[in-house]
mmCIF file of C-alpha atoms and ligand atoms in Angstrom:
data_model
loop_
_atom_site.group_PDB
_atom_site.id
_atom_site.type_symbol
_atom_site.label_atom_id
_atom_site.label_comp_id
_atom_site.label_asym_id
_atom_site.label_seq_id
_atom_site.Cartn_x
_atom_site.Cartn_y
_atom_site.Cartn_z
ATOM 1 C CA MET A 4 125.298 141.922 132.510
ATOM 2 C CA LEU A 5 124.102 145.245 133.946
ATOM 3 C CA ARG A 6 124.182 145.806 137.705
ATOM 4 C CA LYS A 7 120.693 146.078 139.129
ATOM 5 C CA LEU A 8 119.448 149.452 140.348
ATOM 6 C CA VAL A 9 116.755 149.580 143.021
ATOM 7 C CA ALA A 10 115.482 153.115 143.519
ATOM 8 C CA GLY A 11 112.859 154.243 145.995
ATOM 9 C CA ASN A 12 110.414 157.008 145.151
ATOM 10 C CA TRP A 13 109.240 158.600 148.386
ATOM 11 C CA LYS A 14 106.782 160.866 146.522
ATOM 12 C CA MET A 15 105.318 163.466 148.949
ATOM 13 C CA HIS A 16 106.372 161.574 152.056
ATOM 14 C CA GLY A 17 109.161 162.383 154.461
ATOM 15 C CA LEU A 18 109.851 164.797 157.336
ATOM 16 C CA SER A 19 112.943 165.402 159.471
ATOM 17 C CA GLY A 20 111.834 162.545 161.697
ATOM 18 C CA ASP A 21 112.176 160.145 158.740
ATOM 19 C CA LEU A 22 115.909 160.777 158.309
ATOM 20 C CA ASP A 23 116.489 157.881 160.672
ATOM 21 C CA GLU A 24 114.616 155.544 158.275
ATOM 22 C CA ILE A 25 116.805 156.815 155.412
ATOM 23 C CA ARG A 26 119.894 156.079 157.523
ATOM 24 C CA GLN A 27 118.634 152.563 158.196
ATOM 25 C CA ILE A 28 117.992 151.958 154.497
ATOM 26 C CA ALA A 29 121.465 153.245 153.599
ATOM 27 C CA ASP A 30 123.168 151.194 156.336
ATOM 28 C CA GLN A 31 121.326 147.972 155.529
ATOM 29 C CA SER A 32 121.909 148.402 151.766
ATOM 30 C CA ARG A 33 125.638 148.049 152.380
ATOM 31 C CA ALA A 34 125.068 144.323 152.863
ATOM 32 C CA TYR A 35 124.263 144.116 149.118
ATOM 33 C CA PRO A 36 127.238 145.665 147.308
ATOM 34 C CA ALA A 37 126.244 144.057 143.986
ATOM 35 C CA VAL A 38 123.143 146.272 143.815
ATOM 36 C CA ASP A 39 122.982 150.035 143.260
ATOM 37 C CA VAL A 40 120.449 151.535 145.661
ATOM 38 C CA ALA A 41 119.011 155.058 145.654
ATOM 39 C CA LEU A 42 116.235 156.995 147.366
ATOM 40 C CA CYS A 43 114.440 159.824 145.553
ATOM 41 C CA VAL A 44 113.048 162.074 148.269
ATOM 42 C CA PRO A 45 111.111 165.356 148.340
ATOM 43 C CA ALA A 46 113.335 168.262 147.206
ATOM 44 C CA ILE A 47 113.235 169.883 150.622
ATOM 45 C CA LEU A 48 114.706 166.762 152.240
ATOM 46 C CA ILE A 49 117.536 166.162 149.735
ATOM 47 C CA GLU A 50 120.241 168.155 151.466
ATOM 48 C CA ARG A 51 119.572 166.752 154.943
ATOM 49 C CA ALA A 52 119.264 163.217 153.590
ATOM 50 C CA ALA A 53 122.482 163.487 151.572
ATOM 51 C CA ARG A 54 124.375 164.851 154.589
ATOM 52 C CA SER A 55 123.139 162.077 156.850
ATOM 53 C CA VAL A 56 124.054 159.206 154.486
ATOM 54 C CA PRO A 57 127.356 160.119 152.799
ATOM 55 C CA GLY A 58 128.166 157.851 149.865
ATOM 56 C CA PHE A 59 124.557 156.700 149.467
ATOM 57 C CA ALA A 60 122.655 157.901 146.360
ATOM 58 C CA ILE A 61 119.956 160.462 147.095
ATOM 59 C CA GLY A 62 117.825 161.724 144.222
ATOM 60 C CA GLY A 63 115.108 164.226 143.399
ATOM 61 C CA GLN A 64 111.717 163.438 141.896
ATOM 62 C CA ASP A 65 111.625 166.141 139.233
ATOM 63 C CA VAL A 66 113.861 168.824 137.749
ATOM 64 C CA HIS A 67 113.392 171.961 135.661
ATOM 65 C CA TYR A 68 114.944 172.126 132.189
ATOM 66 C CA ALA A 69 116.417 175.599 132.756
ATOM 67 C CA GLU A 70 119.550 176.234 134.784
ATOM 68 C CA LYS A 71 118.068 179.211 136.624
ATOM 69 C CA GLY A 72 115.547 181.975 136.142
ATOM 70 C CA ALA A 73 111.955 183.015 136.711
ATOM 71 C CA HIS A 74 110.439 179.581 137.447
ATOM 72 C CA THR A 75 108.657 179.883 140.772
ATOM 73 C CA GLY A 76 108.565 176.710 142.812
ATOM 74 C CA CYS A 77 111.018 174.771 140.635
ATOM 75 C CA GLU A 78 114.529 173.387 141.097
ATOM 76 C CA SER A 79 117.231 173.087 138.459
ATOM 77 C CA ALA A 80 119.650 170.203 137.981
ATOM 78 C CA VAL A 81 122.498 172.338 139.311
ATOM 79 C CA MET A 82 120.463 173.038 142.468
ATOM 80 C CA LEU A 83 119.750 169.339 143.011
ATOM 81 C CA LEU A 84 123.444 168.546 142.584
ATOM 82 C CA ASP A 85 124.361 171.394 144.908
ATOM 83 C CA ALA A 86 122.021 169.952 147.553
ATOM 84 C CA GLY A 87 123.746 166.569 147.280
ATOM 85 C CA ALA A 88 121.535 164.662 144.835
ATOM 86 C CA SER A 89 123.180 162.429 142.255
ATOM 87 C CA LEU A 90 120.084 161.566 140.229
ATOM 88 C CA THR A 91 116.482 162.534 139.601
ATOM 89 C CA ILE A 92 113.268 160.981 138.368
ATOM 90 C CA VAL A 93 111.660 162.687 135.344
ATOM 91 C CA GLY A 94 108.310 162.049 133.674
ATOM 92 C CA HIS A 95 106.663 160.120 136.501
ATOM 93 C CA SER A 96 103.055 159.374 135.476
ATOM 94 C CA GLU A 97 101.767 161.308 138.490
ATOM 95 C CA ARG A 98 103.489 164.431 137.084
ATOM 96 C CA ARG A 99 102.554 163.655 133.479
ATOM 97 C CA GLU A 100 98.918 163.521 134.651
ATOM 98 C CA ALA A 101 98.629 166.131 137.400
ATOM 99 C CA GLN A 102 101.098 168.655 135.944
ATOM 100 C CA ARG A 103 100.233 167.810 132.313
ATOM 101 C CA GLU A 104 103.851 167.093 131.457
ATOM 102 C CA THR A 105 104.355 166.232 127.784
ATOM 103 C CA ASP A 106 106.963 163.943 126.237
ATOM 104 C CA GLN A 107 108.750 167.017 124.891
ATOM 105 C CA LEU A 108 108.968 168.595 128.353
ATOM 106 C CA VAL A 109 110.186 165.334 129.880
ATOM 107 C CA LYS A 110 112.843 165.109 127.163
ATOM 108 C CA GLU A 111 114.037 168.651 127.914
ATOM 109 C CA LYS A 112 114.236 167.861 131.620
ATOM 110 C CA ALA A 113 116.189 164.656 130.963
ATOM 111 C CA GLN A 114 118.596 166.454 128.640
ATOM 112 C CA ALA A 115 119.183 169.288 131.090
ATOM 113 C CA ALA A 116 119.807 166.880 133.976
ATOM 114 C CA LEU A 117 122.222 164.663 132.051
ATOM 115 C CA ALA A 118 124.094 167.690 130.680
ATOM 116 C CA ALA A 119 124.543 168.993 134.234
ATOM 117 C CA GLY A 120 125.861 165.613 135.397
ATOM 118 C CA LEU A 121 122.741 164.418 137.198
ATOM 119 C CA GLY A 122 121.623 160.821 136.613
ATOM 120 C CA VAL A 123 118.085 160.373 135.276
ATOM 121 C CA ILE A 124 115.353 157.797 135.786
ATOM 122 C CA LEU A 125 112.920 158.501 132.940
ATOM 123 C CA CYS A 126 109.449 157.031 133.498
ATOM 124 C CA ILE A 127 107.097 155.745 130.823
ATOM 125 C CA GLY A 128 104.003 153.570 131.042
ATOM 126 C CA GLU A 129 100.522 152.952 129.673
ATOM 127 C CA SER A 130 97.047 153.442 131.171
ATOM 128 C CA LEU A 131 94.673 150.540 131.779
ATOM 129 C CA ASP A 132 92.530 151.594 128.770
ATOM 130 C CA VAL A 133 95.524 151.420 126.478
ATOM 131 C CA ARG A 134 96.541 148.012 127.868
ATOM 132 C CA GLU A 135 92.998 146.687 127.379
ATOM 133 C CA GLN A 136 92.931 147.961 123.800
ATOM 134 C CA GLY A 137 96.061 145.910 123.087
ATOM 135 C CA ALA A 138 98.085 149.045 122.344
ATOM 136 C CA ALA A 139 100.460 149.003 125.327
ATOM 137 C CA VAL A 140 103.742 148.327 123.511
ATOM 138 C CA GLN A 141 103.194 150.784 120.679
ATOM 139 C CA THR A 142 102.010 153.497 123.098
ATOM 140 C CA VAL A 143 104.946 153.065 125.477
ATOM 141 C CA LEU A 144 107.464 153.035 122.616
ATOM 142 C CA ALA A 145 105.956 156.246 121.228
ATOM 143 C CA GLN A 146 106.255 157.793 124.693
ATOM 144 C CA LEU A 147 109.864 156.601 124.879
ATOM 145 C CA ASP A 148 110.675 158.058 121.445
ATOM 146 C CA GLY A 149 109.213 161.412 122.434
ATOM 147 C CA SER A 150 110.867 161.566 125.854
ATOM 148 C CA LEU A 151 114.385 160.278 125.201
ATOM 149 C CA PRO A 152 117.245 162.766 125.130
ATOM 150 C CA ASP A 153 118.851 163.300 121.716
ATOM 151 C CA SER A 154 122.111 161.825 122.917
ATOM 152 C CA ILE A 155 123.396 159.856 125.874
ATOM 153 C CA GLY A 156 126.756 158.434 126.821
ATOM 154 C CA GLY A 157 128.140 161.238 128.976
ATOM 155 C CA GLU A 158 129.182 160.881 132.610
ATOM 156 C CA ALA A 159 125.645 160.920 134.001
ATOM 157 C CA GLU A 160 123.625 157.769 133.573
ATOM 158 C CA LEU A 161 120.162 157.388 132.052
ATOM 159 C CA ALA A 162 117.799 154.645 133.251
ATOM 160 C CA ILE A 163 114.293 153.984 131.959
ATOM 161 C CA ALA A 164 111.500 152.999 134.344
ATOM 162 C CA TYR A 165 108.620 151.117 132.754
ATOM 163 C CA GLU A 166 105.711 151.834 135.075
ATOM 164 C CA PRO A 167 102.236 150.782 133.911
ATOM 165 C CA ILE A 168 99.998 153.477 135.406
ATOM 166 C CA TRP A 169 97.410 150.908 136.459
ATOM 167 C CA ALA A 170 100.023 149.061 138.542
ATOM 168 C CA ILE A 171 101.238 152.060 140.550
ATOM 169 C CA GLY A 172 100.057 151.931 144.142
ATOM 170 C CA THR A 173 97.264 149.483 143.282
ATOM 171 C CA GLY A 174 98.766 146.114 144.191
ATOM 172 C CA LYS A 175 98.122 144.989 140.574
ATOM 173 C CA VAL A 176 101.163 143.787 138.646
ATOM 174 C CA PRO A 177 101.426 142.814 134.957
ATOM 175 C CA THR A 178 102.147 139.178 134.193
ATOM 176 C CA VAL A 179 105.714 137.998 133.757
ATOM 177 C CA SER A 180 105.177 137.756 129.999
ATOM 178 C CA GLU A 181 103.702 141.279 129.799
ATOM 179 C CA ILE A 182 106.733 142.695 131.631
ATOM 180 C CA ALA A 183 109.118 140.615 129.507
ATOM 181 C CA GLU A 184 107.471 141.733 126.251
ATOM 182 C CA MET A 185 107.604 145.414 127.193
ATOM 183 C CA HIS A 186 111.173 145.372 128.519
ATOM 184 C CA ALA A 187 112.389 143.521 125.407
ATOM 185 C CA ALA A 188 110.693 146.101 123.181
ATOM 186 C CA ILE A 189 112.259 148.986 125.139
ATOM 187 C CA ARG A 190 115.670 147.284 125.020
ATOM 188 C CA ARG A 191 115.444 146.900 121.211
ATOM 189 C CA ARG A 192 114.430 150.529 120.796
ATOM 190 C CA LEU A 193 117.353 151.751 122.947
ATOM 191 C CA ASP A 194 119.687 149.558 120.951
ATOM 192 C CA ASP A 195 118.382 150.893 117.608
ATOM 193 C CA ARG A 196 118.562 154.458 118.788
ATOM 194 C CA PHE A 197 121.862 154.576 120.707
ATOM 195 C CA GLY A 198 123.770 151.379 119.870
ATOM 196 C CA ALA A 199 126.438 150.473 122.437
ATOM 197 C CA ASP A 200 125.480 153.421 124.679
ATOM 198 C CA GLY A 201 121.867 152.217 124.636
ATOM 199 C CA ARG A 202 122.928 148.797 125.871
ATOM 200 C CA LYS A 203 124.259 150.435 129.074
ATOM 201 C CA VAL A 204 120.868 151.972 129.906
ATOM 202 C CA ARG A 205 119.159 150.084 132.715
ATOM 203 C CA ILE A 206 115.450 149.348 132.334
ATOM 204 C CA LEU A 207 113.653 149.302 135.673
ATOM 205 C CA TYR A 208 110.202 147.923 136.328
ATOM 206 C CA GLY A 209 107.918 149.963 138.596
ATOM 207 C CA GLY A 210 104.414 149.348 139.915
ATOM 208 C CA SER A 211 103.507 147.587 143.189
ATOM 209 C CA VAL A 212 106.927 145.948 143.636
ATOM 210 C CA LYS A 213 106.942 144.292 147.059
ATOM 211 C CA PRO A 214 109.160 141.866 148.972
ATOM 212 C CA SER A 215 106.777 139.067 147.910
ATOM 213 C CA ASN A 216 107.026 139.639 144.127
ATOM 214 C CA ALA A 217 110.476 141.209 143.724
ATOM 215 C CA ALA A 218 112.454 138.012 143.089
ATOM 216 C CA GLU A 219 110.122 136.921 140.281
ATOM 217 C CA ILE A 220 110.220 140.378 138.672
ATOM 218 C CA PHE A 221 114.035 140.557 138.865
ATOM 219 C CA SER A 222 114.331 137.148 137.214
ATOM 220 C CA ILE A 223 112.671 138.450 134.014
ATOM 221 C CA ALA A 224 115.036 139.099 131.092
ATOM 222 C CA ASP A 225 115.791 142.794 130.512
ATOM 223 C CA VAL A 226 114.586 143.812 133.986
ATOM 224 C CA ASN A 227 117.629 145.645 135.330
ATOM 225 C CA GLY A 228 116.123 146.857 138.576
ATOM 226 C CA ALA A 229 113.046 148.491 140.052
ATOM 227 C CA LEU A 230 111.522 151.835 140.890
ATOM 228 C CA VAL A 231 109.638 151.306 144.142
ATOM 229 C CA GLY A 232 107.049 153.639 145.657
ATOM 230 C CA GLY A 233 105.122 152.553 148.758
ATOM 231 C CA ALA A 234 107.464 149.723 149.695
ATOM 232 C CA SER A 235 110.479 152.071 149.761
ATOM 233 C CA LEU A 236 109.265 154.045 152.775
ATOM 234 C CA LYS A 237 110.385 151.510 155.371
ATOM 235 C CA ALA A 238 113.666 149.639 155.524
ATOM 236 C CA ALA A 239 111.719 146.538 156.586
ATOM 237 C CA ASP A 240 109.956 146.464 153.179
ATOM 238 C CA PHE A 241 112.627 148.001 150.971
ATOM 239 C CA ILE A 242 115.691 146.020 152.035
ATOM 240 C CA PRO A 243 114.155 142.619 151.156
ATOM 241 C CA ILE A 244 113.585 144.039 147.638
ATOM 242 C CA VAL A 245 117.248 145.079 147.476
ATOM 243 C CA ALA A 246 118.175 141.597 148.723
ATOM 244 C CA ALA A 247 116.056 140.006 145.971
ATOM 245 C CA ALA A 248 117.976 142.027 143.380
ATOM 246 C CA SER A 249 121.324 140.900 144.778
HETATM 247 C C1 PEP B 20 106.022 154.688 141.742
HETATM 248 O O1 PEP B 20 105.310 155.588 142.116
HETATM 249 O O2 PEP B 20 107.007 154.940 141.039
HETATM 250 C C2 PEP B 20 105.658 153.325 142.135
HETATM 251 C C3 PEP B 20 106.173 152.337 141.463
HETATM 252 O O3 PEP B 20 104.785 153.187 143.200
HETATM 253 P P1 PEP B 20 104.339 151.825 143.920
HETATM 254 O O4 PEP B 20 105.570 150.979 144.097
HETATM 255 O O5 PEP B 20 103.759 152.262 145.224
HETATM 256 O O6 PEP B 20 103.346 151.167 143.014
#
């Protein structure tokens, strides 16, 4: 049985004044030692957040595939680690859309992060059109195939976040059977591709997870945690989700 991972994605939210909220989330998470908890914050906040909550997992939201060089505005895995991050999100749908990130680019980012020793939460998910056409599973598996690193099993851990685009920030959530079907398909694909190493990869659900629906989502087979956006910004919303995972 895999330990559950509940990771918050703060997106473009968070100023110095919010460090106190991060401290509260870290402190209150200690009451749930059976759950791994992380917060992925804006790059500029990583170092201050990591310093203010020693021992708590702070992550980035993106990473460049190169170690260093002429890449204005980007951060490498080594830089994130140096700032105190222990993981990063890659391939979030907001970046795939707005920054036109391809599966190949996401794969390169994931590989670079894992090779440097940075944990990865790799996001995949279908649009509403695709879901309505009945092509959600095949589309998400194709995205997974194109985005997965060639090999896993090193020190740094890979997790997959299944995030239907139409459920992110909308309050809409797939049915229990839709989540179960997708997570089972992802689990089989990881098993086929990586064998025993694939069975250690946690599959998170993401998209409008809230205190009110978290327990039901965590009870679904092959849901090994959650990636949480809006409800991760306040300890009052996020900690009940951590508690539901416990
Ligand atoms: C996300 O952006 O990863 C996400 C799941 O957002 P929300 O929880 O707000 O839907």
